[in-house]
Short mmCIF file of N, CA, C and O and ligand atoms in Angstrom, two decimals:
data_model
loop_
_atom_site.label_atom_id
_atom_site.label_comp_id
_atom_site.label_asym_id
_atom_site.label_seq_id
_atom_site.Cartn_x
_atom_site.Cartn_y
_atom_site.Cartn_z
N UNK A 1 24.76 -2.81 4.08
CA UNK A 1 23.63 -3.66 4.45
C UNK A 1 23.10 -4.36 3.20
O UNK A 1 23.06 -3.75 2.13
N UNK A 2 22.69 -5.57 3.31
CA UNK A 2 22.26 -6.63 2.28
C UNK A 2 21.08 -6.32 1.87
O UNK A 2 20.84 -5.65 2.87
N UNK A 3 19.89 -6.21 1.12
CA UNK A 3 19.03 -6.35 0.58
C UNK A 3 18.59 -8.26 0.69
O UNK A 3 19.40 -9.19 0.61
N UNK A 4 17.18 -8.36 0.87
CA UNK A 4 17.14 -9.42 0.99
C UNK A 4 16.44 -9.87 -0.54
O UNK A 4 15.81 -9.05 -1.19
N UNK A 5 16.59 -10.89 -0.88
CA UNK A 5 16.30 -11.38 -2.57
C UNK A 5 15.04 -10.77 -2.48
O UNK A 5 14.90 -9.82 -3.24
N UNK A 6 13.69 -11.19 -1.47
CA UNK A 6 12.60 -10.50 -2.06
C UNK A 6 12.53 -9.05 -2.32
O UNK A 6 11.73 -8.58 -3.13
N UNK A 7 13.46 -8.25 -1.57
CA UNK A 7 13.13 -6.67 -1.41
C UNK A 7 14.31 -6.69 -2.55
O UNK A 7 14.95 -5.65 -2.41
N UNK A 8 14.63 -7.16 -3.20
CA UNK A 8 15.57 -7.05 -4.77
C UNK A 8 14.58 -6.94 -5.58
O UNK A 8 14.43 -6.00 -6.36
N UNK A 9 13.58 -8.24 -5.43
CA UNK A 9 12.65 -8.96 -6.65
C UNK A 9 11.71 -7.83 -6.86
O UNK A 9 11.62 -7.42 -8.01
N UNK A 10 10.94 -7.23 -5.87
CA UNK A 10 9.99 -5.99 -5.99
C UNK A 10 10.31 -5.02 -6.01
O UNK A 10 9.60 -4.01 -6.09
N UNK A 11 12.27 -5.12 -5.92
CA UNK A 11 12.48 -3.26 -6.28
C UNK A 11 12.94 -3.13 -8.23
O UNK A 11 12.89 -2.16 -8.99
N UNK A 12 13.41 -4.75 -8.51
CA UNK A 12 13.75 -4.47 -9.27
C UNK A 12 12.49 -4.83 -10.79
O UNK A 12 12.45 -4.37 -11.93
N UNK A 13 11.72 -5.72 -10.17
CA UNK A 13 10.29 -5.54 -11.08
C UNK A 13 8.55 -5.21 -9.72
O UNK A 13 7.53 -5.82 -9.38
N UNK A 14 9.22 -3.94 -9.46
CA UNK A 14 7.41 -3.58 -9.07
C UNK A 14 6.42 -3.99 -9.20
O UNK A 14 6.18 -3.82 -10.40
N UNK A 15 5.46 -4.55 -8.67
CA UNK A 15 4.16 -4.74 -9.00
C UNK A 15 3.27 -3.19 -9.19
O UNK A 15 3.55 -2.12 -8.65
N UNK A 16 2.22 -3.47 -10.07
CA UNK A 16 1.46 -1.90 -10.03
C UNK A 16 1.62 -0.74 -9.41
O UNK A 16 0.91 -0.04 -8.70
N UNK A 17 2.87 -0.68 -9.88
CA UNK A 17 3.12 1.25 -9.86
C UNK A 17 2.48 1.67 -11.01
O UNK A 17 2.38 1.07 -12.08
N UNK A 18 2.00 2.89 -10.66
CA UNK A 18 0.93 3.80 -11.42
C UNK A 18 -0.16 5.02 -10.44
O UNK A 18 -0.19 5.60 -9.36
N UNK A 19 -0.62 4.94 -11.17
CA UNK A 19 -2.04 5.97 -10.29
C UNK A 19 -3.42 5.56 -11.02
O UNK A 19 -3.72 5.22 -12.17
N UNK A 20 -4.23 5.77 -9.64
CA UNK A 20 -5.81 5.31 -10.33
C UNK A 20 -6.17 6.93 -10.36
O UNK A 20 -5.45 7.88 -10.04
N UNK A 21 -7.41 6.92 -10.82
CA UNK A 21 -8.30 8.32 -10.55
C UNK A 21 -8.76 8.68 -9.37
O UNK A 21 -9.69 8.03 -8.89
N UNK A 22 -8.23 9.75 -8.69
CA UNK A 22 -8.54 9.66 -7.39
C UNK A 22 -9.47 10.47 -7.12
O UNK A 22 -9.79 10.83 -5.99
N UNK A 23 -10.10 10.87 -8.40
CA UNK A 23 -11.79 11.26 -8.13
C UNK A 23 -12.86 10.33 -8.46
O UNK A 23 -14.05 10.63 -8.36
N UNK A 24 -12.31 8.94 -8.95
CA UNK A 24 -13.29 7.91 -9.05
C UNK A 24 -13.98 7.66 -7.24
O UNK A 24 -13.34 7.76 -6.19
N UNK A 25 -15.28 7.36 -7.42
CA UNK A 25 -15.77 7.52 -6.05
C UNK A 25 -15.42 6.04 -5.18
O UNK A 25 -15.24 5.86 -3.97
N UNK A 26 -15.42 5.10 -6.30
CA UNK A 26 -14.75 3.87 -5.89
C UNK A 26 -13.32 3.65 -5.60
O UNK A 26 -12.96 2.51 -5.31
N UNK A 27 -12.18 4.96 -5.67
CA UNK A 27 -11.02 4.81 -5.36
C UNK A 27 -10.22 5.94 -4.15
O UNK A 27 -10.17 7.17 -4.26
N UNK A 28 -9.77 5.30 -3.28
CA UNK A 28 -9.31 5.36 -2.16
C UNK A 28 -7.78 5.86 -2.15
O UNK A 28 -7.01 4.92 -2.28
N UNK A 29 -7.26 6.93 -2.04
CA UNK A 29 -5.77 6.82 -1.95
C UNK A 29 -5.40 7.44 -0.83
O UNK A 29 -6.17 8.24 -0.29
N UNK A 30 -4.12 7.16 -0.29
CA UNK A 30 -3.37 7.21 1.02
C UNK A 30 -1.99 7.95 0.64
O UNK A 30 -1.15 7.33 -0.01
N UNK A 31 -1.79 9.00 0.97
CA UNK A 31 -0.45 9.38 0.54
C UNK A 31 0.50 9.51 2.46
O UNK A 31 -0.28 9.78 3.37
N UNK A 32 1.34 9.39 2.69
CA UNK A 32 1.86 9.19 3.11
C UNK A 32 3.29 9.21 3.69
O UNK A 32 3.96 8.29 3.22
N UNK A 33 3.85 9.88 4.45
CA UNK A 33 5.26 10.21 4.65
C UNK A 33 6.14 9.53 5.79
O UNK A 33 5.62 9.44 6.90
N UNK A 34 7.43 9.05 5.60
CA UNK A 34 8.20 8.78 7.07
C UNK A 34 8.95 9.64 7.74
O UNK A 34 10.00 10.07 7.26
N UNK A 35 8.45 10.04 9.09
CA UNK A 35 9.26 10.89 9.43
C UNK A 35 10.96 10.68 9.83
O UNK A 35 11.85 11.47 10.14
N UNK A 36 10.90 9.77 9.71
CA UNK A 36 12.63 9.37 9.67
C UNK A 36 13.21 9.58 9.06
O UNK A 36 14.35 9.88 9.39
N UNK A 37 12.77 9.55 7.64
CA UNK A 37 13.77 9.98 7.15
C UNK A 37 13.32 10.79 5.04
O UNK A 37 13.86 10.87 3.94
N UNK A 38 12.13 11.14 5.68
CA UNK A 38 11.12 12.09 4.48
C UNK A 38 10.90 11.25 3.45
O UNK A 38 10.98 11.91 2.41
N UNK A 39 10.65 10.07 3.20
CA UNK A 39 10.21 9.38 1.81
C UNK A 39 8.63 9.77 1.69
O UNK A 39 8.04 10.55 2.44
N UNK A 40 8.23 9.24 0.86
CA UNK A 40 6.51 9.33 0.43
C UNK A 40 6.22 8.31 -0.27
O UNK A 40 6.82 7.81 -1.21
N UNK A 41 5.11 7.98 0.32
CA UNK A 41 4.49 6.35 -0.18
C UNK A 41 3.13 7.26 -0.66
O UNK A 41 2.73 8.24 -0.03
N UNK A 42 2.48 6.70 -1.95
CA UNK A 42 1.34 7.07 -2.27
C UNK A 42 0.99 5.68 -2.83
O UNK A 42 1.56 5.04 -3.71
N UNK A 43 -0.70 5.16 -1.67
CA UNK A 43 -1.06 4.33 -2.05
C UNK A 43 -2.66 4.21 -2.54
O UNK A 43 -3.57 4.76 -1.91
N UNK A 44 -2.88 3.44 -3.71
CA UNK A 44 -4.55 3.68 -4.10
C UNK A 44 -5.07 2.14 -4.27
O UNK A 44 -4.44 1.13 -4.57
N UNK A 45 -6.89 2.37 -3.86
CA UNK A 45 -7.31 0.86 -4.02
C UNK A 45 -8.67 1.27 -4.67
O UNK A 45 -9.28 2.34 -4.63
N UNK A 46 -8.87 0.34 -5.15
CA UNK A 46 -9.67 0.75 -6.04
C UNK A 46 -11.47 -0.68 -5.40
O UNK A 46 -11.30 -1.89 -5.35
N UNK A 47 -12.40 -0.24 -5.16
CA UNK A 47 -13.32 -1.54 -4.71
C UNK A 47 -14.18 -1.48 -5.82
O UNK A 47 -14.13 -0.55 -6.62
N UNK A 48 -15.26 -2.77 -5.93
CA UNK A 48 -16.02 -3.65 -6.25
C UNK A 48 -17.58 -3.21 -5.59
O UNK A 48 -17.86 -2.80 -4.46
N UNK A 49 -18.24 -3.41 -6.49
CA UNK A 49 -20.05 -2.85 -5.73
C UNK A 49 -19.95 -4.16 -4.51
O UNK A 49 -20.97 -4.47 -3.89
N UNK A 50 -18.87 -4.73 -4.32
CA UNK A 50 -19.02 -5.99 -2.92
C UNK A 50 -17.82 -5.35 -2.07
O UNK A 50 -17.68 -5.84 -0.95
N UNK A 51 -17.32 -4.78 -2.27
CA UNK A 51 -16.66 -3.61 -1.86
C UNK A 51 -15.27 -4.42 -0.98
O UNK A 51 -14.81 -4.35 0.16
N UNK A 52 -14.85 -5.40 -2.58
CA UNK A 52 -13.58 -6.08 -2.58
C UNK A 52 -12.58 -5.40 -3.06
O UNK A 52 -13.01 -4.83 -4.07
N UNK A 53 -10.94 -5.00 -2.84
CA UNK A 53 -10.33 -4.34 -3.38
C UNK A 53 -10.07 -5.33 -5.04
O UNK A 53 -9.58 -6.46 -4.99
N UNK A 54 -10.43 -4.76 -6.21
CA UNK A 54 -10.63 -5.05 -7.27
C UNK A 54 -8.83 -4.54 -8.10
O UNK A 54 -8.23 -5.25 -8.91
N UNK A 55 -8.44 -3.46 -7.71
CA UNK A 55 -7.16 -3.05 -7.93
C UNK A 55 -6.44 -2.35 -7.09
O UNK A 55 -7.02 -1.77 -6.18
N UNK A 56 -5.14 -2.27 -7.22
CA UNK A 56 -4.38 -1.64 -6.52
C UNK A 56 -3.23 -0.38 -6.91
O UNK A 56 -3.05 -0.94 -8.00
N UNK A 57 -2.59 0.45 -6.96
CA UNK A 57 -1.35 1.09 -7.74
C UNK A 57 -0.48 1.75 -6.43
O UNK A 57 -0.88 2.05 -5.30
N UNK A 58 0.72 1.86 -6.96
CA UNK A 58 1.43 2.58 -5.81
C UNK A 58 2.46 3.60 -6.35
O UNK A 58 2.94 3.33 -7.45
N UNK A 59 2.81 4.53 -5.86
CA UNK A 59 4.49 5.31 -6.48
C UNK A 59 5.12 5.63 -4.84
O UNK A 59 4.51 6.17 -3.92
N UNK A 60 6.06 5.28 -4.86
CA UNK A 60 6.92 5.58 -3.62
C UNK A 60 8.36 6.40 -4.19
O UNK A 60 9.26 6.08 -4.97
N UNK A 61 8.04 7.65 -3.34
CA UNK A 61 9.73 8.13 -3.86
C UNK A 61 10.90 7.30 -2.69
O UNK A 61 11.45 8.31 -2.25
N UNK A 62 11.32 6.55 -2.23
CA UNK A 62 11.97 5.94 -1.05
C UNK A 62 12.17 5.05 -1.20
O UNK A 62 11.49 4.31 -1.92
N UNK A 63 13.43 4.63 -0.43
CA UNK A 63 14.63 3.38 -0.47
C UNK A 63 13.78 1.95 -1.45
O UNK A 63 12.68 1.94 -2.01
N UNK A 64 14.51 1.22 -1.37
CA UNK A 64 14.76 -0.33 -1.79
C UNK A 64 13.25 -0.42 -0.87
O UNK A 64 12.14 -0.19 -1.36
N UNK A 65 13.46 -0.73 0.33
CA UNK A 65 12.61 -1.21 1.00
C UNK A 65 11.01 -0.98 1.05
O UNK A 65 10.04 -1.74 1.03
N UNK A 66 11.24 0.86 1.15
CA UNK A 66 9.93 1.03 0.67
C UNK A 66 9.30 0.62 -0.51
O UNK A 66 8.18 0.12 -0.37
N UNK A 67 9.73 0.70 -1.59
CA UNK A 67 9.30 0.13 -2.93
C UNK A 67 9.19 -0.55 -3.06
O UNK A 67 8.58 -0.77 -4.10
N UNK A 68 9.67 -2.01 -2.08
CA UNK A 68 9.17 -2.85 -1.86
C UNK A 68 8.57 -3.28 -1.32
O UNK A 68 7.93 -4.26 -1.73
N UNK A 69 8.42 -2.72 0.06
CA UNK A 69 6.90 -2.80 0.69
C UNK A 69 5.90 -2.66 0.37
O UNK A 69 4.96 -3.38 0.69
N UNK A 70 5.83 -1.28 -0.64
CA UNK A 70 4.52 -1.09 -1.44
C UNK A 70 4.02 -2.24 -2.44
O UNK A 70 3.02 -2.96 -2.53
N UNK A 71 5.20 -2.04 -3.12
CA UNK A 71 4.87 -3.53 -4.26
C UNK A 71 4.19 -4.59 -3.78
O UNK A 71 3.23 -5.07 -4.38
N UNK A 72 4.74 -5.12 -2.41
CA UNK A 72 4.19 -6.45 -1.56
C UNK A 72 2.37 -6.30 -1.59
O UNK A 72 1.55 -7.14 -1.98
N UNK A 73 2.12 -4.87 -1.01
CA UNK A 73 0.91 -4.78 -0.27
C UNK A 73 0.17 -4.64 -1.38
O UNK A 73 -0.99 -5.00 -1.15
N UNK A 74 0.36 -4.22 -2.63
CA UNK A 74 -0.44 -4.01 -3.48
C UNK A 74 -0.74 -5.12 -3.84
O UNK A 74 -1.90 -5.12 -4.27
N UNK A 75 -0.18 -6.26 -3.89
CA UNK A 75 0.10 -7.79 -3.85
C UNK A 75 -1.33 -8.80 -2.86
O UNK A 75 -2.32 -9.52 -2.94
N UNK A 76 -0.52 -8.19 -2.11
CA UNK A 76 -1.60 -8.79 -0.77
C UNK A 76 -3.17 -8.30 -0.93
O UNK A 76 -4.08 -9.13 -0.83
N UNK A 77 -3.41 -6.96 -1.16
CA UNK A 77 -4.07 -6.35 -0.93
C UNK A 77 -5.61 -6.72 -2.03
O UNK A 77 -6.82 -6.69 -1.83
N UNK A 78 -5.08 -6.90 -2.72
CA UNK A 78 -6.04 -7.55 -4.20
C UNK A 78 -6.73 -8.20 -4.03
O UNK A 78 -6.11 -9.23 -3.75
N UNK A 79 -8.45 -8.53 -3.96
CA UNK A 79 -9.42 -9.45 -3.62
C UNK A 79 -9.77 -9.54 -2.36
O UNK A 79 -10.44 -10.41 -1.79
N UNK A 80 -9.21 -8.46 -1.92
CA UNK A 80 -9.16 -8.58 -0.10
C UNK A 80 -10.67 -7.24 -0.04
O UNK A 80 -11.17 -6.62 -0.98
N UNK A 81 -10.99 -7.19 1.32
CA UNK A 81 -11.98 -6.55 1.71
C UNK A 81 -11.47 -5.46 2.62
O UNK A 81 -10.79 -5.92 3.54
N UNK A 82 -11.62 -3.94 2.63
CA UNK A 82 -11.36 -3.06 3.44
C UNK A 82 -10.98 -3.62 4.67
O UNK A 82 -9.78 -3.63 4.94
N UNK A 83 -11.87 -4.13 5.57
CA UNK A 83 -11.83 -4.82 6.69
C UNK A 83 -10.60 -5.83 6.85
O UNK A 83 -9.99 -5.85 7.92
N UNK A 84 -10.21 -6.72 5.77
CA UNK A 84 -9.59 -7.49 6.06
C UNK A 84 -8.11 -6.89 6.10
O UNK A 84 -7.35 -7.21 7.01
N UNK A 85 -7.65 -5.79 4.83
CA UNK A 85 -6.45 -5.32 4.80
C UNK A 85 -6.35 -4.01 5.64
O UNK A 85 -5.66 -3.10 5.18
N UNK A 86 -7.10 -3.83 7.08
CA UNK A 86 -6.93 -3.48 7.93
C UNK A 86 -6.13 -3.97 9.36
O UNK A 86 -5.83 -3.54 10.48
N UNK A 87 -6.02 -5.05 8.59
CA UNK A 87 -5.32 -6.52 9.68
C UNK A 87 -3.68 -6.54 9.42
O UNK A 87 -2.69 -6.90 10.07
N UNK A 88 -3.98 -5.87 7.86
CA UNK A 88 -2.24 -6.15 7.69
C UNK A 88 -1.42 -5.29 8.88
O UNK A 88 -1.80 -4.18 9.27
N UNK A 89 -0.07 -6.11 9.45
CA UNK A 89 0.60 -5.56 9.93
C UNK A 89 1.93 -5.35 9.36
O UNK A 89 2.70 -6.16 8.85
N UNK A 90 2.06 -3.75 9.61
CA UNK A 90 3.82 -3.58 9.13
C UNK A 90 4.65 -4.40 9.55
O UNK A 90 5.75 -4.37 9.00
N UNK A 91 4.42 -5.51 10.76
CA UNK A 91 5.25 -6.91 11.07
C UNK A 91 5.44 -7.81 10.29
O UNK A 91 6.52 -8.36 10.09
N UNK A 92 4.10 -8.11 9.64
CA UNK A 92 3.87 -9.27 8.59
C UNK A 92 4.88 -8.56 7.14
O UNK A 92 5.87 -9.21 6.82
N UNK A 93 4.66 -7.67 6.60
CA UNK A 93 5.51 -7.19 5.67
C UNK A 93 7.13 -7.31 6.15
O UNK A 93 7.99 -8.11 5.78
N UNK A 94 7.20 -6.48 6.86
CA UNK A 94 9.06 -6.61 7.81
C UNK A 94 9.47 -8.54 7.46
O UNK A 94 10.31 -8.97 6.67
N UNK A 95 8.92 -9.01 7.99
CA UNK A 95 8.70 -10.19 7.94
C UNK A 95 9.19 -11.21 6.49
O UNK A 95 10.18 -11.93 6.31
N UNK A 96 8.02 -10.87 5.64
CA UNK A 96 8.04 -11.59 4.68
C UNK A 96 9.03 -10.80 3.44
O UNK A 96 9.32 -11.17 2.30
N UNK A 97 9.41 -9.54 4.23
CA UNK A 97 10.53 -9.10 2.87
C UNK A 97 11.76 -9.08 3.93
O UNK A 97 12.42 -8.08 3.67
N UNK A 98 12.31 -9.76 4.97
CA UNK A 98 13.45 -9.75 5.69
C UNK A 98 14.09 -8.72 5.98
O UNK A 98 15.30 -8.76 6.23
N UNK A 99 13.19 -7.30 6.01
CA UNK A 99 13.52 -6.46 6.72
C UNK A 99 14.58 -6.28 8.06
O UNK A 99 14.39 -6.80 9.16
N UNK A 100 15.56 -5.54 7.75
CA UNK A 100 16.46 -5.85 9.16
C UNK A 100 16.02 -4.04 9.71
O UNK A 100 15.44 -3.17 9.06
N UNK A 101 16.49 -3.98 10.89
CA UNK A 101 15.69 -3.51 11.90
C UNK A 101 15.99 -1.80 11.71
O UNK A 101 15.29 -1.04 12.40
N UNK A 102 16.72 -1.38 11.05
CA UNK A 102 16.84 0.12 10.41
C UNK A 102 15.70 0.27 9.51
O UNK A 102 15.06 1.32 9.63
N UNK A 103 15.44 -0.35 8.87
CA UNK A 103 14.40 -0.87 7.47
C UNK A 103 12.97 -1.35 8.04
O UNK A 103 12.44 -2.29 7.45
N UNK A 104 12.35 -0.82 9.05
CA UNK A 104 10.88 -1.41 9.80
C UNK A 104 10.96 0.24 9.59
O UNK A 104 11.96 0.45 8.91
N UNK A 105 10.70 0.72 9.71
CA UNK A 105 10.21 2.08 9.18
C UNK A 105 9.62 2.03 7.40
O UNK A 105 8.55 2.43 6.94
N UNK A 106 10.39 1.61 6.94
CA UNK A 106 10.00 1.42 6.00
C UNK A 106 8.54 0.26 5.55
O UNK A 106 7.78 0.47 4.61
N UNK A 107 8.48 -0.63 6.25
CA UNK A 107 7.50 -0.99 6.27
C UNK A 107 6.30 -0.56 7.16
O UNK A 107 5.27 -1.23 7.06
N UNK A 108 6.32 0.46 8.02
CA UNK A 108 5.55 1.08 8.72
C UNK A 108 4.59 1.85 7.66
O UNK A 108 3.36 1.89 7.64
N UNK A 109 5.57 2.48 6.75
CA UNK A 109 4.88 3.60 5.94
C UNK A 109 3.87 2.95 4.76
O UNK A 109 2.94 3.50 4.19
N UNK A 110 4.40 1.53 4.58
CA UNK A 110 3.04 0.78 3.70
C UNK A 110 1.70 0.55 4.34
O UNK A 110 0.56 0.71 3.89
N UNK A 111 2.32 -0.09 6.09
CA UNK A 111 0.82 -0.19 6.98
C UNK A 111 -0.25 1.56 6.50
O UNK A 111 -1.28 1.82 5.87
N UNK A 112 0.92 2.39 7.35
CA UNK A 112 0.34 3.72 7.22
C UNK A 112 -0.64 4.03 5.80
O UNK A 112 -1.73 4.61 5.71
N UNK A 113 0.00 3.58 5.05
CA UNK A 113 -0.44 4.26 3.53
C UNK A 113 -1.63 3.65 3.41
O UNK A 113 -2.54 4.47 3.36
N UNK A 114 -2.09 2.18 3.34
CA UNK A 114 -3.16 0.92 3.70
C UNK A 114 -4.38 1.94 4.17
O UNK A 114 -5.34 2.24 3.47
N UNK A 115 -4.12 2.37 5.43
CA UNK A 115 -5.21 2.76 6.48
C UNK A 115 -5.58 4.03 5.72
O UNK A 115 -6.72 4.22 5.30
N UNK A 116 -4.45 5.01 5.54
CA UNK A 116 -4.86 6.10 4.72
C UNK A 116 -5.90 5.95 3.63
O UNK A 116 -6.88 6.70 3.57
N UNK A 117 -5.71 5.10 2.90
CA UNK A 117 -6.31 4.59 1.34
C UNK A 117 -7.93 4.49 2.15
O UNK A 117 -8.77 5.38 2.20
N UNK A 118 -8.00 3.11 2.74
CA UNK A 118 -9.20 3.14 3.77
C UNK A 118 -9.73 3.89 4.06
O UNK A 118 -10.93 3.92 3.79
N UNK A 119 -9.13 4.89 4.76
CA UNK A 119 -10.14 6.12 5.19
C UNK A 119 -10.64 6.93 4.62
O UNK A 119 -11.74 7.39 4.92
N UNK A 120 -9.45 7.51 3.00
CA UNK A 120 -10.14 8.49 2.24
C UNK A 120 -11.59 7.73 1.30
O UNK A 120 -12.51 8.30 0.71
N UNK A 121 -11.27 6.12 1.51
CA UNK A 121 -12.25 5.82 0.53
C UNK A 121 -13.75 5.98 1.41
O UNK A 121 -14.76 6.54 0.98
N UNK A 122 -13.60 5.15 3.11
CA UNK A 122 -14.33 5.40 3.42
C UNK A 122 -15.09 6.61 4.18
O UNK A 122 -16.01 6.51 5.00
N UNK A 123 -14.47 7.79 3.70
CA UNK A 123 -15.03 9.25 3.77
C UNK A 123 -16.15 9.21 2.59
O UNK A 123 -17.38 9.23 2.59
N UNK A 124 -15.16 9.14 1.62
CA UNK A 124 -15.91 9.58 0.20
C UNK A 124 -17.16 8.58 0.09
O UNK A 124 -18.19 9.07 -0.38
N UNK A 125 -17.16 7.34 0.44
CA UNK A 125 -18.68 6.89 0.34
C UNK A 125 -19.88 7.00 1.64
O UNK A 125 -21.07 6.69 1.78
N UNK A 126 -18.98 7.51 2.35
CA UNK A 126 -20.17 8.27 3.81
C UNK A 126 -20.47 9.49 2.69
O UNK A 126 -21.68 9.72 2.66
N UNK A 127 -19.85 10.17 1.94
CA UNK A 127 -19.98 11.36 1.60
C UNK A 127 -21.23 10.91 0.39
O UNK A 127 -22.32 11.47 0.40
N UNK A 128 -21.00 10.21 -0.27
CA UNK A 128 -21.94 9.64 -0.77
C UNK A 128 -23.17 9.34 -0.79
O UNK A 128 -24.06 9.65 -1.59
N UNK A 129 -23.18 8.26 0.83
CA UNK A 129 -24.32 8.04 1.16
C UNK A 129 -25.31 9.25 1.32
O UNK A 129 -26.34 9.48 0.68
N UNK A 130 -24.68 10.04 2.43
CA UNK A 130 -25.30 11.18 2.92
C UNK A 130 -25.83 12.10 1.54
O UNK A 130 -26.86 12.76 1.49
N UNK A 131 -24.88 11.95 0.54
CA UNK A 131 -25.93 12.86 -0.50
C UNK A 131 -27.29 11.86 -1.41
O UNK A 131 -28.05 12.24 -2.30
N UNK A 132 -27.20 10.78 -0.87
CA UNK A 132 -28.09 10.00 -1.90
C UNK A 132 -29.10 10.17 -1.30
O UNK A 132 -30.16 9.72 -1.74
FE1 FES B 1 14.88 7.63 2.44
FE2 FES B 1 15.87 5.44 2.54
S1 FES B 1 16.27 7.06 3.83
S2 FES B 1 15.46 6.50 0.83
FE1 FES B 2 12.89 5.56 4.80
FE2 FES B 2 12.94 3.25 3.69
S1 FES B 2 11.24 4.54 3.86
S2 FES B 2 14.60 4.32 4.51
#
């Protein structure tokens, strides 16, 4: 099976792989697994007192595709608002990295990881509020 040039371009130079502090109260991470076939996507976002995603980082142990899915979203995801990168769909990724149809799993697990990130962040600042 072919790799398509973009899922080359982001496997072979990543965008922000790394890790943020995931006890900063402003950072959100999503870790994440496919059950198809056991990879792990770990994704983090980091917001803005306007509570814009300001940064992003990712490490994926999994295929071409995943690593490139992540790369994408960390991409996308930058300057965007919780709310808005709740919209992303694992379609739109499949999509724009020419995902062929064994390989949509793989972009499932970036949607997945997205929402994860979201939720732990927005735990931790309910958790917040409630202590202020
Ligand atoms: Fe896991 Fe692709 S099957 S690396
Ligand atoms: Fe399993 Fe890509 S994440 S093959």
């Amino acid at each position: 099976m072919a790799y398509s040039d973009k899922v080359l371009d982001h496997y072979e130079n990543p965008r922000n792989v790394g890790t943020l502090d995931k006890n900063d109260p402003s950072v959100g991470t999503g870790m994440v697994g496919a059950p198809a076939c056991g990879d792990v996507m770990k994704l983090q976002i980091k917001v803005n007192e306007a509570g814009v995603i300001e940064d992003a980082k990712f490490k994926t142990y999994g295929c071409g595709s995943a690593i490139a899915s992540s790369s994408l979203v960390t991409e996308w995801i930058k300057g965007k608002t919780l709310d808005q990168v709740m919209e992303i769909k694992n379609s739109d990724i499949a999509e724009e990295l020419a995902l062929p149809p064994v390989k949509i799993h793989c972009s499932v697990l970036a949607e997945d990881a997205i929402r994860a990130a979201v939720a732990d962040l927005k735990a931790k600042q309910g958790n917040t509020q409630e202590a202020a």
